[in-house]
């Protein structure tokens, strides 16, 4: 097991990882920018190192500073959290070259999944169902037209270096296609320095369902069920739940089995998420994330498995603590992302939290790095906490969520809490009847 883990992140996820390390009896080091000197994870860590000024590129993305902080403190492993350097293959490689363990997959696995064309090719080879489309990059107009005609309009053009919704264009006709191909390629070239694009059938009203997987790096793979992340705005997830209201046990076992076998065949190590669009009873792979995700607590709630403990165990060579046949899915869990934003306009609302009171009681978890009197710096993303509620079934979970939202007090700044108080009473949400466009449509209608 590791002696000392350095946490290369901030906010609620830094605290989340710190807690797991402490529980395992591992010393903790945090790195932070000058803007985060007052953060909770800095106070709770055994050691902290200031690595630079507020802008992320000069601190949380500064690989050399982070490696230096490992050398100075004698950390033997780094947990990257999510965002920042968590999916940076070069970072994983550099740490390996310094004999520091990156708590995550190999640089090569990160690299493959970071290239969306390569990721899709790999998924297909491993028997994962993919969206019909081009076999690889498409640059030629005639080839694009032939593929689109074969799969049928509408189609979507995606940047291979994109992901997470960046660099996509929908084409509903051949006329659209010619323009979309040109714009997509030049935008991808400008944004990512790689103008490779590919074509897929455009799915009109899918749900976003992702499968949590784990590999032990030695040929074992497991899945921990799915999360439904369809409720999103501008590619930012807002509400996530497990299980998906759209799936039954048989579908879960089937897609989960496909994913765990793929992870085993890949020789993948650590936590991963295989993302699908789900429409008319079919799954279509879109991307794989090679990190822990923001919404991992809903999976923890229904499985009782600590995903960060598992990440640390696997990375240290201790293997997974659970076998597939030991994993059960209990009840239902929902996570609400509480952002420091205006609940109508979503304009960020940094500033001082004058009063912070979190809900509690059975089945209620709050992951947050903020406290009463804390000043939210304006430099980073606006997530200030996550409310995760668990119940024996979805109805109980929703009742408990309504109660927990009523207890939550955040004064001094705007937050998205009022949005959740409204959503929890919405009939479509109560029925689990929503797709990836539902929230944006709802917000447009209720403006
Ligand atoms: C799609 C799609 C429809 N058809 N691909 C957006 C994020 C990126 N991960 C993939 N995305 C999409 N790919 C096909 N073939 C619709 C989206 C999409 C979306 C997907 C998941 C969650 C929210 C979304 C919002 C808009 C579009």
Coordinates of C-alpha atoms and ligand atoms in Angstrom, one line a residue:
X1 CA 0.0 0.0 0.0
X2 CA 1.1 3.6 -0.5
X3 CA 2.7 5.6 2.3
X4 CA 1.6 9.0 1.0
X5 CA -0.8 10.2 -1.7
X6 CA -0.6 13.6 -3.3
X7 CA -4.0 15.0 -4.4
X8 CA -3.7 17.0 -7.5
X9 CA -7.1 18.7 -7.4
X10 CA -9.3 21.1 -5.4
X11 CA -12.8 21.5 -4.1
X12 CA -15.2 18.7 -3.1
X13 CA -13.3 16.0 -5.0
X14 CA -10.0 16.8 -3.2
X15 CA -11.8 16.4 0.1
X16 CA -13.5 13.2 -1.2
X17 CA -10.1 11.6 -2.1
X18 CA -8.5 12.9 1.1
X19 CA -11.2 11.1 3.2
X20 CA -10.6 7.8 1.4
X21 CA -6.8 8.0 1.9
X22 CA -7.2 8.8 5.6
X23 CA -9.5 5.8 6.0
X24 CA -6.9 3.6 4.5
X25 CA -4.2 5.0 6.8
X26 CA -2.3 6.7 4.1
X27 CA -0.7 10.1 4.6
X28 CA -2.1 13.0 2.5
X29 CA -0.5 15.9 0.6
X30 CA -2.5 18.5 -1.2
X31 CA -1.3 21.0 -3.7
X32 CA -3.2 24.3 -4.1
X33 CA -3.1 27.6 -5.8
X34 CA -2.8 30.9 -3.9
X35 CA -6.6 31.3 -4.3
X36 CA -7.2 28.1 -2.4
X37 CA -5.2 28.6 0.7
X38 CA -8.4 28.7 2.8
X39 CA -9.9 25.5 1.3
X40 CA -11.2 22.8 3.6
X41 CA -9.0 20.1 2.0
X42 CA -5.9 22.2 2.6
X43 CA -6.9 22.4 6.3
X44 CA -7.5 18.7 6.6
X45 CA -4.5 17.4 4.8
X46 CA -1.3 16.2 6.6
X47 CA 0.8 18.5 4.3
X48 CA 0.1 21.1 1.7
X49 CA 2.2 22.7 -1.0
X50 CA 1.3 26.0 -2.8
X51 CA 2.1 25.4 -6.4
X52 CA 1.3 28.7 -8.1
X53 CA -1.1 31.6 -8.8
X54 CA -4.9 31.2 -9.3
X55 CA -5.1 30.4 -13.1
X56 CA -5.3 26.6 -13.5
X57 CA -2.6 26.5 -16.2
X58 CA -0.1 27.9 -13.7
X59 CA -1.1 25.7 -10.8
X60 CA -3.5 22.7 -11.1
X61 CA -2.3 22.0 -14.7
X62 CA 1.4 22.7 -14.0
X63 CA 2.9 19.2 -14.3
X64 CA 6.4 20.2 -13.3
X65 CA 5.2 21.9 -10.1
X66 CA 3.2 18.9 -9.1
X67 CA 6.0 16.5 -9.7
X68 CA 8.3 18.7 -7.7
X69 CA 5.7 18.7 -4.9
X70 CA 5.8 14.9 -5.0
X71 CA 9.6 14.9 -4.8
X72 CA 9.7 17.4 -1.9
X73 CA 7.1 15.6 0.2
X74 CA 8.0 12.0 -0.7
X75 CA 4.6 11.2 -2.1
X76 CA 4.6 7.8 -3.8
X77 CA 1.2 8.2 -5.6
X78 CA -0.9 10.9 -7.1
X79 CA -4.7 11.0 -7.3
X80 CA -5.8 13.4 -10.1
X81 CA -9.5 13.6 -9.2
X82 CA -11.6 14.6 -12.2
X83 CA -10.9 17.4 -14.7
X84 CA -7.5 19.1 -14.6
X85 CA -4.8 16.4 -15.3
X86 CA -7.0 13.4 -14.8
X87 CA -7.1 12.4 -18.4
X88 CA -3.7 13.7 -19.4
X89 CA -1.7 10.8 -20.8
X90 CA 1.6 12.8 -20.7
X91 CA 1.1 13.4 -16.9
X92 CA 0.5 9.7 -16.3
X93 CA 3.7 8.9 -18.3
X94 CA 5.8 11.5 -16.5
X95 CA 4.8 10.2 -13.1
X96 CA 5.6 6.7 -14.1
X97 CA 9.0 7.8 -15.3
X98 CA 9.6 9.3 -11.8
X99 CA 8.4 6.1 -10.1
X100 CA 5.3 7.8 -8.8
X101 CA 2.1 5.9 -9.2
X102 CA -0.7 7.6 -11.1
X103 CA -3.9 6.5 -9.5
X104 CA -5.7 5.7 -12.8
X105 CA -5.1 3.7 -16.0
X106 CA -1.9 3.6 -18.1
X107 CA -0.9 6.6 -20.2
X108 CA -1.6 4.4 -23.3
X109 CA -5.2 3.6 -22.2
X110 CA -5.8 7.3 -21.6
X111 CA -4.4 8.2 -25.0
X112 CA -6.6 5.6 -26.9
X113 CA -9.8 6.8 -25.2
X114 CA -8.8 10.5 -25.6
X115 CA -8.8 10.0 -29.4
X116 CA -12.6 9.6 -30.1
X117 CA -12.0 7.8 -33.4
X118 CA -9.5 5.4 -31.8
X119 CA -11.8 4.9 -28.8
X120 CA -14.8 4.0 -31.0
X121 CA -12.7 1.6 -33.1
X122 CA -11.4 0.0 -29.9
X123 CA -15.0 -0.3 -28.4
X124 CA -16.2 -1.9 -31.6
X125 CA -13.3 -4.4 -31.6
X126 CA -14.2 -5.3 -28.0
X127 CA -17.8 -6.1 -28.9
X128 CA -19.4 -2.9 -27.5
X129 CA -22.3 -1.6 -29.7
X130 CA -21.4 1.7 -31.4
X131 CA -23.4 4.3 -33.3
X132 CA -23.6 3.5 -37.0
X133 CA -21.2 5.8 -39.0
X134 CA -17.9 6.2 -40.7
X135 CA -15.2 3.6 -39.9
X136 CA -12.6 6.3 -39.1
X137 CA -11.8 9.9 -40.1
X138 CA -13.6 11.4 -43.0
X139 CA -12.0 14.3 -45.0
X140 CA -13.4 13.8 -48.5
X141 CA -16.8 15.4 -49.3
X142 CA -17.8 12.5 -51.6
X143 CA -17.0 9.9 -49.0
X144 CA -19.0 11.9 -46.4
X145 CA -22.0 12.0 -48.8
X146 CA -21.8 8.2 -49.4
X147 CA -21.7 7.4 -45.7
X148 CA -24.5 9.8 -44.8
X149 CA -26.7 8.4 -47.6
X150 CA -26.0 4.8 -46.4
X151 CA -26.8 5.5 -42.7
X152 CA -29.5 8.0 -43.5
X153 CA -30.0 11.6 -42.4
X154 CA -29.8 13.3 -39.9
X155 CA -26.1 12.7 -39.2
X156 CA -23.7 14.3 -36.8
X157 CA -20.1 15.2 -37.4
X158 CA -17.8 15.0 -34.5
X159 CA -14.1 16.0 -33.9
X160 CA -11.9 13.1 -33.0
X161 CA -10.0 15.3 -30.5
X162 CA -13.3 16.7 -29.1
X163 CA -15.5 15.0 -26.7
X164 CA -17.9 16.2 -24.0
X165 CA -19.9 18.0 -26.7
X166 CA -17.2 20.1 -28.1
X167 CA -16.8 20.3 -31.9
X168 CA -20.1 18.7 -33.1
X169 CA -22.3 19.6 -36.1
X170 CA -25.7 18.1 -37.1
X171 CA -26.6 17.8 -40.7
X172 CA -30.1 17.1 -41.8
X173 CA -29.5 17.0 -45.6
X174 CA -26.7 16.7 -48.1
X175 CA -26.7 20.5 -48.5
X176 CA -26.2 20.8 -44.7
X177 CA -23.5 18.1 -44.8
X178 CA -21.1 19.8 -47.1
X179 CA -21.1 22.9 -44.9
X180 CA -21.1 21.0 -41.6
X181 CA -18.0 19.0 -42.8
X182 CA -16.1 22.1 -43.6
X183 CA -17.0 24.0 -40.4
X184 CA -16.4 21.0 -38.2
X185 CA -13.0 20.4 -39.7
X186 CA -11.8 24.0 -39.5
X187 CA -13.2 24.4 -36.0
X188 CA -11.6 21.2 -34.8
X189 CA -8.2 22.2 -36.4
X190 CA -8.4 25.6 -34.6
X191 CA -9.6 24.3 -31.3
X192 CA -7.6 21.1 -30.9
X193 CA -4.8 21.3 -33.5
X194 CA -6.3 18.1 -35.0
X195 CA -8.9 18.4 -37.8
X196 CA -9.9 14.7 -37.9
X197 CA -13.7 14.4 -37.9
X198 CA -16.0 11.4 -38.1
X199 CA -19.6 10.8 -39.0
X200 CA -22.4 9.1 -37.1
X201 CA -26.1 8.7 -37.4
X202 CA -27.7 11.5 -35.3
X203 CA -30.0 10.1 -32.6
X204 CA -32.8 12.6 -32.0
X205 CA -34.0 11.8 -28.5
X206 CA -31.6 9.5 -26.6
X207 CA -30.9 9.2 -22.9
X208 CA -27.3 9.4 -21.7
X209 CA -26.6 6.2 -19.8
X210 CA -23.1 5.4 -18.6
X211 CA -21.7 2.2 -17.1
X212 CA -19.2 2.3 -14.2
X213 CA -16.4 -0.2 -14.8
X214 CA -13.3 -1.2 -13.0
X215 CA -10.3 -3.2 -14.2
X216 CA -7.5 -4.7 -12.1
X217 CA -4.9 -4.3 -14.8
X218 CA -4.3 -8.0 -14.8
X219 CA -7.2 -9.2 -17.0
X220 CA -10.1 -8.9 -14.5
X221 CA -13.0 -6.5 -15.2
X222 CA -16.2 -5.7 -13.3
X223 CA -19.2 -3.3 -13.8
X224 CA -21.1 -1.5 -11.1
X225 CA -24.2 -0.8 -13.0
X226 CA -25.3 2.4 -14.8
X227 CA -26.0 6.0 -14.1
X228 CA -28.6 8.0 -16.0
X229 CA -27.1 11.4 -16.7
X230 CA -29.7 12.7 -19.2
X231 CA -30.6 15.8 -17.2
X232 CA -28.0 18.3 -18.4
X233 CA -27.6 21.8 -19.7
X234 CA -24.9 22.8 -22.2
X235 CA -23.2 19.4 -21.7
X236 CA -23.0 20.1 -17.9
X237 CA -24.7 17.3 -16.0
X238 CA -27.2 18.7 -13.4
X239 CA -28.9 15.6 -11.9
X240 CA -27.7 12.0 -12.1
X241 CA -29.4 8.8 -10.9
X242 CA -28.9 5.1 -10.5
X243 CA -30.5 2.9 -11.5
X244 CA -31.7 4.5 -14.8
X245 CA -35.5 4.8 -14.8
X246 CA -35.3 3.4 -18.3
X247 CA -33.6 0.0 -17.7
X248 CA -34.6 -3.3 -16.2
X249 CA -32.4 -5.9 -14.5
X250 CA -31.9 -7.9 -17.7
X251 CA -30.7 -4.9 -19.7
X252 CA -28.4 -3.9 -16.9
X253 CA -26.8 -7.4 -16.7
X254 CA -26.5 -7.6 -20.5
X255 CA -24.8 -4.2 -21.1
X256 CA -22.8 -4.5 -17.9
X257 CA -21.5 -7.9 -19.0
X258 CA -20.4 -6.5 -22.4
X259 CA -18.6 -3.6 -20.6
X260 CA -16.8 -5.7 -18.0
X261 CA -15.6 -8.2 -20.6
X262 CA -14.3 -5.4 -22.7
X263 CA -12.4 -3.9 -19.7
X264 CA -10.9 -7.3 -19.0
X265 CA -9.8 -7.8 -22.6
X266 CA -8.3 -4.4 -22.7
X267 CA -6.2 -5.1 -19.5
X268 CA -7.6 -1.8 -18.2
X269 CA -6.6 -0.7 -14.7
X270 CA -8.7 1.4 -12.4
X271 CA -12.0 3.2 -12.7
X272 CA -13.6 4.0 -16.0
X273 CA -17.0 5.0 -17.4
X274 CA -18.3 3.7 -20.7
X275 CA -20.8 6.3 -22.1
X276 CA -23.7 5.4 -24.2
X277 CA -26.7 7.0 -25.9
X278 CA -29.8 4.9 -25.3
X279 CA -32.7 5.0 -27.6
X280 CA -35.6 2.6 -28.4
X281 CA -34.1 -0.1 -26.3
X282 CA -30.6 0.0 -27.9
X283 CA -27.2 1.1 -26.5
X284 CA -24.8 3.1 -28.7
X285 CA -21.2 3.7 -27.4
X286 CA -20.1 7.3 -27.7
X287 CA -17.0 7.8 -25.5
X288 CA -15.1 6.3 -22.5
X289 CA -13.9 8.4 -19.6
X290 CA -10.7 7.1 -18.0
X291 CA -11.2 8.7 -14.6
X292 CA -13.4 8.9 -11.5
X293 CA -16.5 10.9 -12.3
X294 CA -18.3 13.7 -10.4
X295 CA -21.4 11.5 -10.2
X296 CA -19.7 8.4 -8.7
X297 CA -21.5 8.7 -5.4
X298 CA -24.8 7.5 -6.8
X299 CA -23.0 4.2 -7.7
X300 CA -21.5 4.1 -4.2
X301 CA -24.9 4.6 -2.7
X302 CA -26.6 1.7 -4.5
X303 CA -23.6 -0.7 -4.3
X304 CA -22.1 0.2 -1.0
X305 CA -18.7 0.1 -2.6
X306 CA -16.2 3.0 -2.0
X307 CA -14.9 3.7 -5.5
X308 CA -11.9 5.7 -4.3
X309 CA -10.8 2.9 -2.0
X310 CA -11.0 0.6 -5.0
X311 CA -9.0 3.0 -7.1
X312 CA -6.3 3.2 -4.5
X313 CA -6.3 -0.6 -3.9
X314 CA -6.0 -1.4 -7.6
X315 CA -3.3 1.2 -8.2
X316 CA -1.2 -0.1 -5.3
X317 CA -1.3 -3.6 -6.8
X318 CA -3.8 -5.0 -4.2
X319 CA -6.5 -5.9 -6.7
X320 CA -10.2 -5.3 -6.5
X321 CA -11.9 -6.0 -3.2
X322 CA -15.1 -7.3 -4.9
X323 CA -16.0 -9.9 -7.5
X324 CA -18.9 -9.4 -9.9
X325 CA -21.0 -12.0 -8.2
X326 CA -20.8 -10.1 -4.9
X327 CA -22.1 -6.9 -6.3
X328 CA -25.8 -6.1 -5.7
X329 CA -27.8 -3.0 -6.5
X330 CA -29.8 -1.7 -3.6
X331 CA -32.6 0.8 -4.0
X332 CA -32.2 4.1 -5.8
X333 CA -29.9 7.1 -5.6
X334 CA -30.1 10.7 -7.0
X335 CA -27.3 13.3 -7.1
X336 CA -28.0 17.0 -7.5
X337 CA -25.0 19.2 -8.4
X338 CA -25.2 22.4 -6.4
X339 CA -23.5 25.2 -8.4
X340 CA -22.7 28.7 -7.3
X341 CA -24.8 30.1 -10.1
X342 CA -28.1 32.0 -10.7
X343 CA -30.7 29.2 -10.9
X344 CA -32.4 30.9 -13.9
X345 CA -29.5 32.4 -15.9
X346 CA -26.7 30.1 -14.7
X347 CA -24.4 33.1 -14.4
X348 CA -21.6 32.2 -11.9
X349 CA -22.0 33.6 -8.4
X350 CA -18.7 33.6 -6.6
X351 CA -18.4 35.4 -3.3
X352 CA -18.7 34.7 0.4
X353 CA -21.0 32.1 1.8
X354 CA -22.4 33.7 4.9
X355 CA -24.2 30.6 6.1
X356 CA -24.0 27.0 5.0
X357 CA -26.2 24.4 6.6
X358 CA -26.4 20.9 5.1
X359 CA -29.2 18.4 5.4
X360 CA -28.7 15.1 7.1
X361 CA -30.5 12.0 8.2
X362 CA -30.8 8.5 6.8
X363 CA -29.9 8.2 3.1
X364 CA -28.5 11.7 2.8
X365 CA -24.9 12.5 1.8
X366 CA -23.4 15.9 1.1
X367 CA -20.0 16.1 -0.6
X368 CA -18.7 19.7 -0.4
X369 CA -15.6 21.5 0.3
X370 CA -17.2 24.8 1.4
X371 CA -18.2 26.1 4.9
X372 CA -19.9 29.1 6.5
X373 CA -17.6 32.1 5.9
X374 CA -15.8 30.5 2.9
X375 CA -15.2 32.8 0.0
X376 CA -15.7 31.1 -3.4
X377 CA -12.8 32.2 -5.7
X378 CA -13.9 33.3 -9.2
X379 CA -11.3 31.3 -11.1
X380 CA -12.7 27.7 -11.2
X381 CA -15.8 25.9 -12.0
X382 CA -18.9 26.7 -10.0
X383 CA -19.6 23.3 -8.4
X384 CA -19.8 23.9 -4.6
X385 CA -21.3 20.6 -3.5
X386 CA -23.3 17.5 -4.3
X387 CA -26.4 16.3 -2.6
X388 CA -26.8 12.5 -2.9
X389 CA -29.9 10.9 -1.6
X390 CA -30.6 7.2 -1.3
X391 CA -33.9 5.3 -0.8
X392 CA -35.2 1.8 -1.1
X393 CA -36.9 2.7 -4.3
X394 CA -37.2 5.7 -6.6
X395 CA -40.4 7.0 -5.0
X396 CA -38.8 7.0 -1.5
X397 CA -35.6 8.5 -2.9
X398 CA -37.6 11.4 -4.4
X399 CA -39.5 12.0 -1.2
X400 CA -36.2 12.1 0.7
X401 CA -34.7 14.4 -1.9
X402 CA -37.5 16.9 -1.5
X403 CA -37.1 16.8 2.3
X404 CA -33.3 17.2 2.1
X405 CA -33.5 20.1 -0.4
X406 CA -35.9 21.9 2.1
X407 CA -33.2 21.6 4.8
X408 CA -30.3 22.9 2.7
X409 CA -29.3 26.5 3.4
X410 CA -26.7 28.4 1.4
X411 CA -26.8 32.1 2.1
X412 CA -24.7 35.0 0.6
X413 CA -24.5 33.7 -3.0
X414 CA -26.9 32.3 -5.6
X415 CA -27.1 28.6 -6.1
X416 CA -29.0 26.1 -8.2
X417 CA -30.9 24.8 -5.2
X418 CA -34.2 26.4 -6.3
X419 CA -33.9 24.6 -9.7
X420 CA -33.8 21.2 -7.9
X421 CA -36.7 22.2 -5.6
X422 CA -38.7 22.8 -8.8
X423 CA -37.5 19.6 -10.6
X424 CA -38.3 17.3 -7.7
X425 CA -42.0 18.3 -8.1
X426 CA -42.2 18.0 -11.8
X427 CA -44.4 15.1 -13.2
X428 CA -42.0 14.1 -16.0
X429 CA -39.1 13.9 -13.5
X430 CA -41.3 12.0 -11.1
X431 CA -42.1 9.5 -13.9
X432 CA -38.5 9.3 -15.0
X433 CA -39.7 10.4 -18.4
X434 CA -36.9 12.6 -19.8
X435 CA -34.1 12.5 -22.4
X436 CA -31.0 14.6 -23.0
X437 CA -33.0 17.5 -24.3
X438 CA -35.6 17.6 -21.6
X439 CA -34.0 20.1 -19.2
X440 CA -33.0 22.7 -21.9
X441 CA -36.5 22.5 -23.3
X442 CA -38.0 22.8 -19.8
X443 CA -35.8 25.8 -19.0
X444 CA -36.8 27.5 -22.3
X445 CA -40.5 27.0 -21.6
X446 CA -40.3 28.2 -18.0
X447 CA -38.1 31.3 -18.5
Ligands
LIG1 C1 -24.5 12.3 -30.1 C2 -25.9 12.8 -30.1 C3 -26.8 12.3 -31.0 N1 -26.4 11.4 -31.9 N2 -24.2 11.4 -31.1 C4 -22.7 15.2 -26.8 C5 -21.6 15.0 -25.9 C6 -20.8 14.0 -26.5 N3 -20.3 13.1 -25.5 C7 -21.7 13.2 -27.4 N4 -22.9 14.0 -27.6 C8 -23.9 13.7 -28.4 N5 -23.6 12.8 -29.3 C9 -25.1 11.0 -31.9 N6 -24.7 10.0 -32.8 C10 -26.2 13.7 -29.1 C11 -25.2 14.2 -28.2 C12 -25.6 15.1 -27.2 C13 -25.6 14.8 -25.9 C14 -25.1 13.5 -25.4 C15 -25.1 13.2 -24.1 C16 -25.5 14.1 -23.2 C17 -26.0 15.4 -23.6 C18 -26.1 15.7 -24.9 C19 -26.5 16.9 -25.3 C20 -26.6 17.3 -26.6 C21 -26.1 16.4 -27.6

